[in-house]
Structure formats: C-alpha cells, structure tokens
Short mmCIF file of C-alpha atoms in Angstrom, two decimals:
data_model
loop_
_atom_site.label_atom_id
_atom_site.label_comp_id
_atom_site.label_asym_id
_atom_site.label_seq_id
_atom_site.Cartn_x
_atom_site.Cartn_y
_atom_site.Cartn_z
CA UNK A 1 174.96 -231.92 -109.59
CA UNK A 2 177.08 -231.07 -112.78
CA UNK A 3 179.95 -228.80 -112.09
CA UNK A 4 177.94 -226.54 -108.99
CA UNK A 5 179.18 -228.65 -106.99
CA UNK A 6 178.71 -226.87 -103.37
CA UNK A 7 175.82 -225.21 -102.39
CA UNK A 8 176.27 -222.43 -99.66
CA UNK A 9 173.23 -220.98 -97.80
CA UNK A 10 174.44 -218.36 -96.07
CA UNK A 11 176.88 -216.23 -98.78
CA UNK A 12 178.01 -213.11 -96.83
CA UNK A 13 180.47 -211.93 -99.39
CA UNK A 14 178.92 -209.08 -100.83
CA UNK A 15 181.26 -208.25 -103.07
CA UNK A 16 182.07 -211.46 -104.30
CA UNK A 17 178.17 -212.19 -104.75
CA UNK A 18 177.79 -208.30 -106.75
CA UNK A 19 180.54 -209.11 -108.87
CA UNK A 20 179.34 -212.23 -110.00
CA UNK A 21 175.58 -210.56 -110.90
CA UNK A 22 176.75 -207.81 -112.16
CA UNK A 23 178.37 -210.01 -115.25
CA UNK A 24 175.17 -211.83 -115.75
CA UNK A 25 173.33 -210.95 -118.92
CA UNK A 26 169.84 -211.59 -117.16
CA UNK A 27 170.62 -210.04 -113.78
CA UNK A 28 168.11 -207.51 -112.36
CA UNK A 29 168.72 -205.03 -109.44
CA UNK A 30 166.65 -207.43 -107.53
CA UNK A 31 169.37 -209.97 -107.52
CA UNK A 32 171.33 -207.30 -105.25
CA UNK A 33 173.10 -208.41 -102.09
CA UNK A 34 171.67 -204.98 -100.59
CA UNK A 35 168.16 -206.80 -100.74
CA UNK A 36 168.69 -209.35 -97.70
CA UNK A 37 169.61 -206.27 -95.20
CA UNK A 38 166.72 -204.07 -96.07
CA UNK A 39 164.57 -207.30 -96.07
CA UNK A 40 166.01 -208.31 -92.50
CA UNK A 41 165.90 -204.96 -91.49
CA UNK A 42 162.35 -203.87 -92.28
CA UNK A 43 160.44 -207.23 -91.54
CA UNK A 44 162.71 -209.58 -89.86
CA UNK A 45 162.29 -211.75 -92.47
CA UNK A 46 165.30 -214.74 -92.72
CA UNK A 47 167.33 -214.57 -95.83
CA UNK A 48 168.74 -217.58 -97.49
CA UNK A 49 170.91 -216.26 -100.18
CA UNK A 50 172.37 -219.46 -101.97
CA UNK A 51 175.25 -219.57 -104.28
CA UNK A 52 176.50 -222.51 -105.95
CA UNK A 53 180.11 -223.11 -106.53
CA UNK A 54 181.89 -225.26 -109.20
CA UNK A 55 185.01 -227.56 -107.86
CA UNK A 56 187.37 -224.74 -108.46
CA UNK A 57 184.94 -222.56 -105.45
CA UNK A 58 184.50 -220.02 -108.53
CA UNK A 59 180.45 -218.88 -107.94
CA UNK A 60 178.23 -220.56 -110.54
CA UNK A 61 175.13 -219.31 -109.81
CA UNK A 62 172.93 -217.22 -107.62
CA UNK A 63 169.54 -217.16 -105.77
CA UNK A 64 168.14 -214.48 -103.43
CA UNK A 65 165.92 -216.81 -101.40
CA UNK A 66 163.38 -214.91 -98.30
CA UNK A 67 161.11 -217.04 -96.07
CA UNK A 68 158.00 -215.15 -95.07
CA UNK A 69 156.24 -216.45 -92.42
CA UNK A 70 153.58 -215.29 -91.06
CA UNK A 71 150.37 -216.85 -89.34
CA UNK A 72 147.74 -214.72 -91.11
CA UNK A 73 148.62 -216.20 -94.61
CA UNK A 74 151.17 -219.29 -93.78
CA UNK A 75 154.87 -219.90 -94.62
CA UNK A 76 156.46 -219.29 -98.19
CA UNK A 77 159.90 -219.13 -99.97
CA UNK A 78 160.07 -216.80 -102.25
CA UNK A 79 162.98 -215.16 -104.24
CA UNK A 80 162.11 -212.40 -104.50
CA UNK A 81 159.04 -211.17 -101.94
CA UNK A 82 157.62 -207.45 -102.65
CA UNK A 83 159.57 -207.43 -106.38
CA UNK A 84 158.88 -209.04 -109.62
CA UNK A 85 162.29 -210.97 -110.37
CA UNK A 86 165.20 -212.55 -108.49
CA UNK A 87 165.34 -216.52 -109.35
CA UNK A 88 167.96 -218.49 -109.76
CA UNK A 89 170.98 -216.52 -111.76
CA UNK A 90 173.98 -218.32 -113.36
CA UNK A 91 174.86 -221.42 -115.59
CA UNK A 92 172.18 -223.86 -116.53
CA UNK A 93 174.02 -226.39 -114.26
CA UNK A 94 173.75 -223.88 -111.51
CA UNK A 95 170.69 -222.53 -112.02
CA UNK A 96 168.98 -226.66 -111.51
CA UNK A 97 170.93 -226.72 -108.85
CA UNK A 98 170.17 -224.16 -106.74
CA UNK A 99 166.22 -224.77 -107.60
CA UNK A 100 166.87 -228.27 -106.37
CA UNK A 101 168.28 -227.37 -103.10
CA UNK A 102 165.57 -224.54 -102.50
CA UNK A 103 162.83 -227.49 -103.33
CA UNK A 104 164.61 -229.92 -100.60
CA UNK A 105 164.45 -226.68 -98.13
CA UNK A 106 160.90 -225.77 -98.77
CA UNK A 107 159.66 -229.45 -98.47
CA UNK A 108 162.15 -230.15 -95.42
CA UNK A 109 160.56 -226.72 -93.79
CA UNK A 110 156.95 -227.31 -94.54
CA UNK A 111 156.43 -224.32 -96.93
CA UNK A 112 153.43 -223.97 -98.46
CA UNK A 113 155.20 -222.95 -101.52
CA UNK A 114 158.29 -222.31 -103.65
CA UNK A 115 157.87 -218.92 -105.91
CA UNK A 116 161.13 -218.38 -108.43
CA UNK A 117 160.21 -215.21 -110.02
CA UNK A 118 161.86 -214.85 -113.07
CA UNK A 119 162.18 -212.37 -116.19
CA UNK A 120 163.81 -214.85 -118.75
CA UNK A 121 162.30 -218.65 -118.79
CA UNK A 122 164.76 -220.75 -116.73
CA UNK A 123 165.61 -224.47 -117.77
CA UNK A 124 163.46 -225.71 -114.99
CA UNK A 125 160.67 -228.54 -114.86
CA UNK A 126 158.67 -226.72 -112.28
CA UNK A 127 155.39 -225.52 -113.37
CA UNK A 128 155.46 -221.92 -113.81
CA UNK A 129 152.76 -219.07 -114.03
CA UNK A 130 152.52 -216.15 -116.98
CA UNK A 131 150.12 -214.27 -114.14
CA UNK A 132 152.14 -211.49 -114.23
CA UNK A 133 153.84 -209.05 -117.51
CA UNK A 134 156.25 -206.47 -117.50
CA UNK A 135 156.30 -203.38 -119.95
CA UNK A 136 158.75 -202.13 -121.24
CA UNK A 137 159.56 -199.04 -123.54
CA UNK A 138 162.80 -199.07 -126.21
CA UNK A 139 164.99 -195.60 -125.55
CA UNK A 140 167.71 -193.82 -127.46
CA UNK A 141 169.91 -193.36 -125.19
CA UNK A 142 170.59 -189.56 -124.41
CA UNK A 143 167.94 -188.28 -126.92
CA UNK A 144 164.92 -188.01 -124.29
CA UNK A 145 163.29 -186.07 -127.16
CA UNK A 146 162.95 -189.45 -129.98
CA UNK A 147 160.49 -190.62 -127.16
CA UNK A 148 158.58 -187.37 -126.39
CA UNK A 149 158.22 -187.82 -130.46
CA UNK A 150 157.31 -190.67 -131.52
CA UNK A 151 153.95 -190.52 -128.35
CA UNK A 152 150.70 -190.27 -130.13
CA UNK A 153 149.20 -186.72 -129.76
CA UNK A 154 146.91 -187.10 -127.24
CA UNK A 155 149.45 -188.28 -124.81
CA UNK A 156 151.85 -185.94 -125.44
CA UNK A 157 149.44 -183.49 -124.76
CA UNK A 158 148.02 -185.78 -121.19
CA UNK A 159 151.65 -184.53 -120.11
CA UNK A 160 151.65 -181.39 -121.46
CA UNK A 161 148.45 -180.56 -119.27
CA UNK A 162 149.85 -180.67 -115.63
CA UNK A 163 152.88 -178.62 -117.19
CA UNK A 164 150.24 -176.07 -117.88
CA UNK A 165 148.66 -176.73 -114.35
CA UNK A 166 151.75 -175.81 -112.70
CA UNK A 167 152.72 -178.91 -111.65
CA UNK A 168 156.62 -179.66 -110.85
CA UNK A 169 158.21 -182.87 -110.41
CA UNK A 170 161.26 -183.14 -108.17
CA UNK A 171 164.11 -186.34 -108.19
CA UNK A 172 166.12 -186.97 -105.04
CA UNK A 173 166.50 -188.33 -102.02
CA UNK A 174 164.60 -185.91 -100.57
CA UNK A 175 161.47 -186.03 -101.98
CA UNK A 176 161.10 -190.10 -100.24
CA UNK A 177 159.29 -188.53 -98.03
CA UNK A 178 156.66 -186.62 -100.16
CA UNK A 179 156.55 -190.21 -102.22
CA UNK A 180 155.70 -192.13 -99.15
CA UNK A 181 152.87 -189.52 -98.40
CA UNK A 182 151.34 -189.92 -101.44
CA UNK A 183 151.88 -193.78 -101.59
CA UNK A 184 150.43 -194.35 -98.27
CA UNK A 185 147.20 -192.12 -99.07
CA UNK A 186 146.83 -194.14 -102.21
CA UNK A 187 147.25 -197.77 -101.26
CA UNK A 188 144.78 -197.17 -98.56
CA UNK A 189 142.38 -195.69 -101.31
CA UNK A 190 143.42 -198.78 -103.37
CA UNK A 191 142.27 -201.09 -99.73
CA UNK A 192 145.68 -202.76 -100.02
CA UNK A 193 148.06 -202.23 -96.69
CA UNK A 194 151.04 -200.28 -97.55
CA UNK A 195 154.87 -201.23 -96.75
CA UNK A 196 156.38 -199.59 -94.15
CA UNK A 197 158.08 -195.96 -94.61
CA UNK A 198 160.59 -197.68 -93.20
CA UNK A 199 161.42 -200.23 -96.14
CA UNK A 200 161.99 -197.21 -98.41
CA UNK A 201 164.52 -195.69 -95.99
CA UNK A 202 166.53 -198.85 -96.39
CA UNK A 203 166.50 -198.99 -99.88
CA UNK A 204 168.19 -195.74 -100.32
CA UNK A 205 170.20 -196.45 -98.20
CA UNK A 206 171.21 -199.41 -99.72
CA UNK A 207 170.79 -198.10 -103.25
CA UNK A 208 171.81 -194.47 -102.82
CA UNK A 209 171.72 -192.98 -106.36
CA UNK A 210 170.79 -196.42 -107.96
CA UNK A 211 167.22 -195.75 -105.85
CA UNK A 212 165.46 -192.91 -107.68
CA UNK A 213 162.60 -190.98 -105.35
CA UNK A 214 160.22 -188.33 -107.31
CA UNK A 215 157.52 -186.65 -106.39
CA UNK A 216 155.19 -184.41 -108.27
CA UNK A 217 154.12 -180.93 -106.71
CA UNK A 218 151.37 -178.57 -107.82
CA UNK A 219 151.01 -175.47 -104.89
CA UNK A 220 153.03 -176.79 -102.51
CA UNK A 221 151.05 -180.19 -102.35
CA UNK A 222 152.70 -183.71 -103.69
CA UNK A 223 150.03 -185.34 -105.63
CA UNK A 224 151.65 -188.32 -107.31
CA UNK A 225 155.20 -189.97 -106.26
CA UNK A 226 157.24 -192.63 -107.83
CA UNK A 227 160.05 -194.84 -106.65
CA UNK A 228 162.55 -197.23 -109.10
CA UNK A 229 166.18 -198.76 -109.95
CA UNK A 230 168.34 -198.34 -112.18
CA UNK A 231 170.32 -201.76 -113.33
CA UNK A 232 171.59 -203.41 -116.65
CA UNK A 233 171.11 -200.12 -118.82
CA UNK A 234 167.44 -199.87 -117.49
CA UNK A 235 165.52 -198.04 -115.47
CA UNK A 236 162.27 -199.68 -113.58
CA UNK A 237 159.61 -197.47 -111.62
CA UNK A 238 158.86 -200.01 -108.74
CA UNK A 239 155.92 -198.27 -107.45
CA UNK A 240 154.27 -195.27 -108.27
CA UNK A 241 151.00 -193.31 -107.48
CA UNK A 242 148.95 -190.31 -107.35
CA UNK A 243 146.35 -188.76 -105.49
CA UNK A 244 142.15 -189.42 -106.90
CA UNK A 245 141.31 -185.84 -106.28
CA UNK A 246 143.85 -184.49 -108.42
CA UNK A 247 143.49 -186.46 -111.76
CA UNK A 248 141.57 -183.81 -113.50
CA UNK A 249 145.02 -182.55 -113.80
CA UNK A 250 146.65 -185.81 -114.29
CA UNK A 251 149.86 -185.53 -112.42
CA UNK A 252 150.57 -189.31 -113.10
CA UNK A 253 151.31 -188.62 -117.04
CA UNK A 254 153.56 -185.74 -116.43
CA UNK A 255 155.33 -187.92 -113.31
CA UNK A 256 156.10 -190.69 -115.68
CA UNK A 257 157.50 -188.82 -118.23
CA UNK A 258 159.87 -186.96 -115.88
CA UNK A 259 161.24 -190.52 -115.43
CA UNK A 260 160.96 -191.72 -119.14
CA UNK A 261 162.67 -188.45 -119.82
CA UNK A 262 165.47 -188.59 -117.29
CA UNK A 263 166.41 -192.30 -117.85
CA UNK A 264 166.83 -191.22 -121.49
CA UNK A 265 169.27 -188.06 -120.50
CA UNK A 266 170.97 -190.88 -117.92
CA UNK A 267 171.90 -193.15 -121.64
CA UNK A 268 169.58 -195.92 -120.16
CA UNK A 269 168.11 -198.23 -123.06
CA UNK A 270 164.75 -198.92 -121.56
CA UNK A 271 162.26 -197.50 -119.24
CA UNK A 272 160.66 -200.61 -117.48
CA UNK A 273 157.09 -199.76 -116.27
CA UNK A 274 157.11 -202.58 -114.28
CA UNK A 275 154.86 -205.36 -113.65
CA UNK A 276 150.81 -205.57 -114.20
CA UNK A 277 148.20 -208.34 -114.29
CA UNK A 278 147.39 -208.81 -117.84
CA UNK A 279 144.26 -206.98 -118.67
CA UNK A 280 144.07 -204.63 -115.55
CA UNK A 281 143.55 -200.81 -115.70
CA UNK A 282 147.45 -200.54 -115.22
CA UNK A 283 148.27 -203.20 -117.99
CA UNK A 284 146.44 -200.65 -120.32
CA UNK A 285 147.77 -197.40 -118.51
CA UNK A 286 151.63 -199.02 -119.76
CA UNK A 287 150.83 -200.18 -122.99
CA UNK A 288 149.48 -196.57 -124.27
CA UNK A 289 153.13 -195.07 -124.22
CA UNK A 290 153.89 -197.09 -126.83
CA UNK A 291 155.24 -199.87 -124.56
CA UNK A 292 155.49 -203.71 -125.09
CA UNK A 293 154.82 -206.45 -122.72
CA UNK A 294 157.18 -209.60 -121.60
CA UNK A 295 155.68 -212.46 -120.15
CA UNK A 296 157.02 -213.06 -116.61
CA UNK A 297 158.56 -216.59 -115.86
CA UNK A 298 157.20 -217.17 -112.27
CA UNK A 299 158.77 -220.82 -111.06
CA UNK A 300 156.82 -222.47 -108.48
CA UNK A 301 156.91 -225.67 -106.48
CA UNK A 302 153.71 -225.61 -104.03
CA UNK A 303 152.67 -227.70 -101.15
CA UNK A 304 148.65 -228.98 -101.59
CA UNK A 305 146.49 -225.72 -102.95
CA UNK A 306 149.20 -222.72 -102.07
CA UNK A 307 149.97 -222.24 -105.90
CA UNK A 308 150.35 -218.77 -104.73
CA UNK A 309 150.74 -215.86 -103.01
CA UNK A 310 148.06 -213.92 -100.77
CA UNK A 311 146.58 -211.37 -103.01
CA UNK A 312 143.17 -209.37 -102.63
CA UNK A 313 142.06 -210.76 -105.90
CA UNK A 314 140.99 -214.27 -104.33
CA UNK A 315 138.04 -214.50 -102.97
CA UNK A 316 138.88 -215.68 -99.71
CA UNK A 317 140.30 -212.05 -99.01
CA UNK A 318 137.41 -210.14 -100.78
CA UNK A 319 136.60 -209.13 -97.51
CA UNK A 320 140.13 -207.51 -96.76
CA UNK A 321 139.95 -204.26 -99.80
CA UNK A 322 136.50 -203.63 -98.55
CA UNK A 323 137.34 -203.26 -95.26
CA UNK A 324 140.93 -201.39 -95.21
CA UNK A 325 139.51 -198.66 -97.46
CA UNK A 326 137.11 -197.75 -94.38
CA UNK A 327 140.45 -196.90 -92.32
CA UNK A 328 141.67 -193.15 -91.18
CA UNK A 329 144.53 -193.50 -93.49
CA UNK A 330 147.20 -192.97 -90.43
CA UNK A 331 145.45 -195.88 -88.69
CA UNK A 332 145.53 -197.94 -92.57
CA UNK A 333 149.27 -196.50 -92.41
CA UNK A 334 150.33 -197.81 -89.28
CA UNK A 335 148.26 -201.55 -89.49
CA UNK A 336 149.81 -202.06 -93.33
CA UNK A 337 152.83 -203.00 -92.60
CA UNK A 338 152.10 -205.50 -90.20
CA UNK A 339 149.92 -206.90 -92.95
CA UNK A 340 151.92 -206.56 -95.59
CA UNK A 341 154.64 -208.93 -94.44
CA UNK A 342 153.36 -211.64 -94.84
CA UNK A 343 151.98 -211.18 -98.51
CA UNK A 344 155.47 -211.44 -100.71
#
C-alpha cells in the first residue's frame, strides 16, 4: 500500500537496517538489528525483522517482529518480547504497512496475538493498551549536579545514606556478573523466573559500551545491580534490583543515582527509569525523583481472549509466584529461563 511498496521478512542488512533507525526521531535501542541475534541466540526464538521499501528499494519503515512459542503459554508475535518498545518505525505509509503484513502473518500462523509495543501512538486502528508507563527524568546535560539539586531533601539524603554505609557502585563490563547475582536472587524473591545469564552475555556483546552493567558493593558483597542502554540522547535502566536484607541501607537509591549521575556526565538528556504498571510500588519508587510518566502505546491484534501476554498478575497463574518463591534459588535460577521464554 502507498509508496512501501515491498515488504521483506527476512532483512539481513544490518547496516542498512541501523542506518535507517538511527535517523528516526522515535527510534529506541530496542529497534536494534543486534536484538534478533541475542534473541536467536539465547531462546531460539525466530525473528521476523520486516522492512518496507518504497519503489525506489529506499527502506521506509521498520519492525523488529519475534514469535514466541511455547506450549506452556501458546504462540505470540510480539515486537518487541522481554522490552517495552520496538513497533513499527518509519513513514505513516510504512508504518500501516508493515502492521498489515504482521496481522496477515499472525492470522495465517494461528497466533494468539499481535503485541506492537510502542512509545509514541502510531496511526494504527488496532486497539491498543495504556497497561504499561514509562518514567522519565529531564537532565542537563553534563551538569550531573542540577539533578542532585533540584531532589527533595529526604532523597538526597536516601542516597547519601549507603555513601555513609560504605557502599560503592562499580560500571563495566565486569561487574555483569555481580548484576546477574543479585538479579537472579531477587527475581526468585520476587517468584518471577529470571532470564538466562546467558541473555545478558549477548547483549554486551552486542551492545558493548551502549550496554551499561553496575553493581553496588558494600564489604565485598553486591547488594543491588542494574543493567540499561544508552540510545537517542537517553539513557534507560532495563532492569535493576537489590537484595531484601540489605535495604536498611538502601543500596537501590545510591545505585540509581550512580546512573542518573553518570548519564548526566555522558551529556545524555534523560534518564529513562523504564517501564511500571501504573500504581505499583515501582510506579511510585520512579515518580519520587522528580520523574514524569508517558503513557505506553501497546498495539495489539489478538486471536479470541489472548489480549495479552502471560503475566503473574492473572489469576490463572496466581499459583506460579507462590510457588517459585519456595525454590533453592540455584534450582529457581536454572528452571527460569526455561519459563521465561515463553512470557515476552
């Protein structure tokens, strides 16, 4: 339709496909080509990464597109699985286009359903879900201080306190290790199964320094760990977490602002604190750093009663949180990931 006139499912140009997102004003990191290897490579998942073409064969438009399959909780299409953004990227024209093809995939393959999750609305006529927010905090870039500043006194002094604890928080690719510890520990505290060490391995090496790894140390011991990208003058923290028996000290608030801080000194714009169910615990954790929320644009077309993904919140998994929690957490470590494919 309109002037995308060729749709191709298999794009293997890397570079051509980079280039092209890289000049979008609404691309996020999770558009990357890197994201169908360390997909295919970690789960096996297939990756349909479409781009639309006008007449001339210039690229029009992008969409990161994973099927995840699984018979535990059925057969979806979702771009993109395990992040919060990745639809359809390019003109309007484009855009409908590539949603159209992905709907005549997902109906010819049976999926249960369609998920486009977006940051920006998309000129779409699928419904679409507000489920999820992102929040997001304004920075000066280079002046790490204006944000220390303008924090309301009692958080600046939340962070101040595992300073005073001794606690130390390290960046690089060294401390994915002491991140995965502490991220492991947690999600198994949290009863949700955990990805596999071996997803984060892939991302750096797919995302070398665009990947940023920190953990946060107090004698010897990492106690909280975070993990985020770097994209479009922003930096997001993708996952993060800390350890129950050390939040007297609160290592979390003194491992956030190490990244606040350094995204700041890096002359990023924004510090994305990634996405949160409206409401939750976390929602409010964000918002007290002086954040703002953004609605996310989630696109879906769904098969019968799939209007979404697997998540412990329904009922019909109740029994899973309940359950994992009771786990060693090397046996919670070493089921999760076999879970965890399956719920994008």
């Amino acid at each position: 339709p309109g002037s995308a006139a060729l749709i191709v499912e298999l794009a293997s140009d890397q570079e051509r496909w980079d280039r092209f997102v890289a000049a979008q004003p609404d691309a996020s990191f999770c558009h990357a080509f890197a994201w169908g290897e360390v997909i295919r490579r970690t789960f096996g998942h297939e990756c349909l990464f479409l781009e639309a073409r006008d007449p001339a064969g210039a690229t029009a438009g992008v969409l990161p597109l994973v099927r995840v399959k699984t018979p535990l909780f059925g057969h979806f299409l979702v771009s993109m699985p395990f992040l919060s953004y990745g639809g359809p990227l390019g003109s309007a024209e484009a855009v409908r286009a590539l949603a159209d093809h992905a709907v005549a995939l997902a109906d010819g393959d049976g999926a249960g359903l369609l998920e486009f999750r977006s940051r920006h609305e998309l000129p779409l006529a699928l419904p679409v879900s507000h489920r999820k927010v992102t929040v997001v905090l304004d920075l000066e870039p280079g002046n790490p201080e204006a944000a220390f500043k303008a924090f309301p006194s009692k958080l600046r002094s939340q962070v101040r306190r595992p300073q005073k604890e001794g606690v130390e928080v390290r960046f690089g690719a060294d401390q994915l290790a002491p991140f995965y510890a502490v991220f492991a520990r947690h999600m198994r505290d949290l009863g949700t199964p955990v990805l596999p060490r071996r997803f984060f391995e892939a991302v750096s090496a797919a995302f070398g320094e665009r990947a940023w790894f920190a953990a946060a140390w107090l004698d010897g011991v990492p106690v909280a760990g975070g993990c985020g990208f770097t994209g479009g003058g922003e930096f997001e923290i993708t996952w993060a977490s800390s350890l129950a028996e050390y939040s007297r000290v609160a290592p979390n608030m003194l491992l956030y602002w190490a990244f606040i801080e350094r995204a700041a000194q890096a002359g990023l714009r924004c510090f994305n604190f990634g996405r949160c169910t409206p409401g939750a615990g976390t929602h409010r954790f964000k918002l007290q750093w002086g954040s703002r929320e953004e609605p996310l644009w989630w696109y879906q077309h769904a098969r019968g009663a799939a209007a979404k993904t697997p998540s412990p919140d329904d009922a019909a998994y109740a029994w899973g949180p309940r359950l994992w929690k009771r786990l060693p957490v090397p046996v919670a470590t070493a089921l999760g990931p076999w879970v965890v494919r399956g719920i994008p």
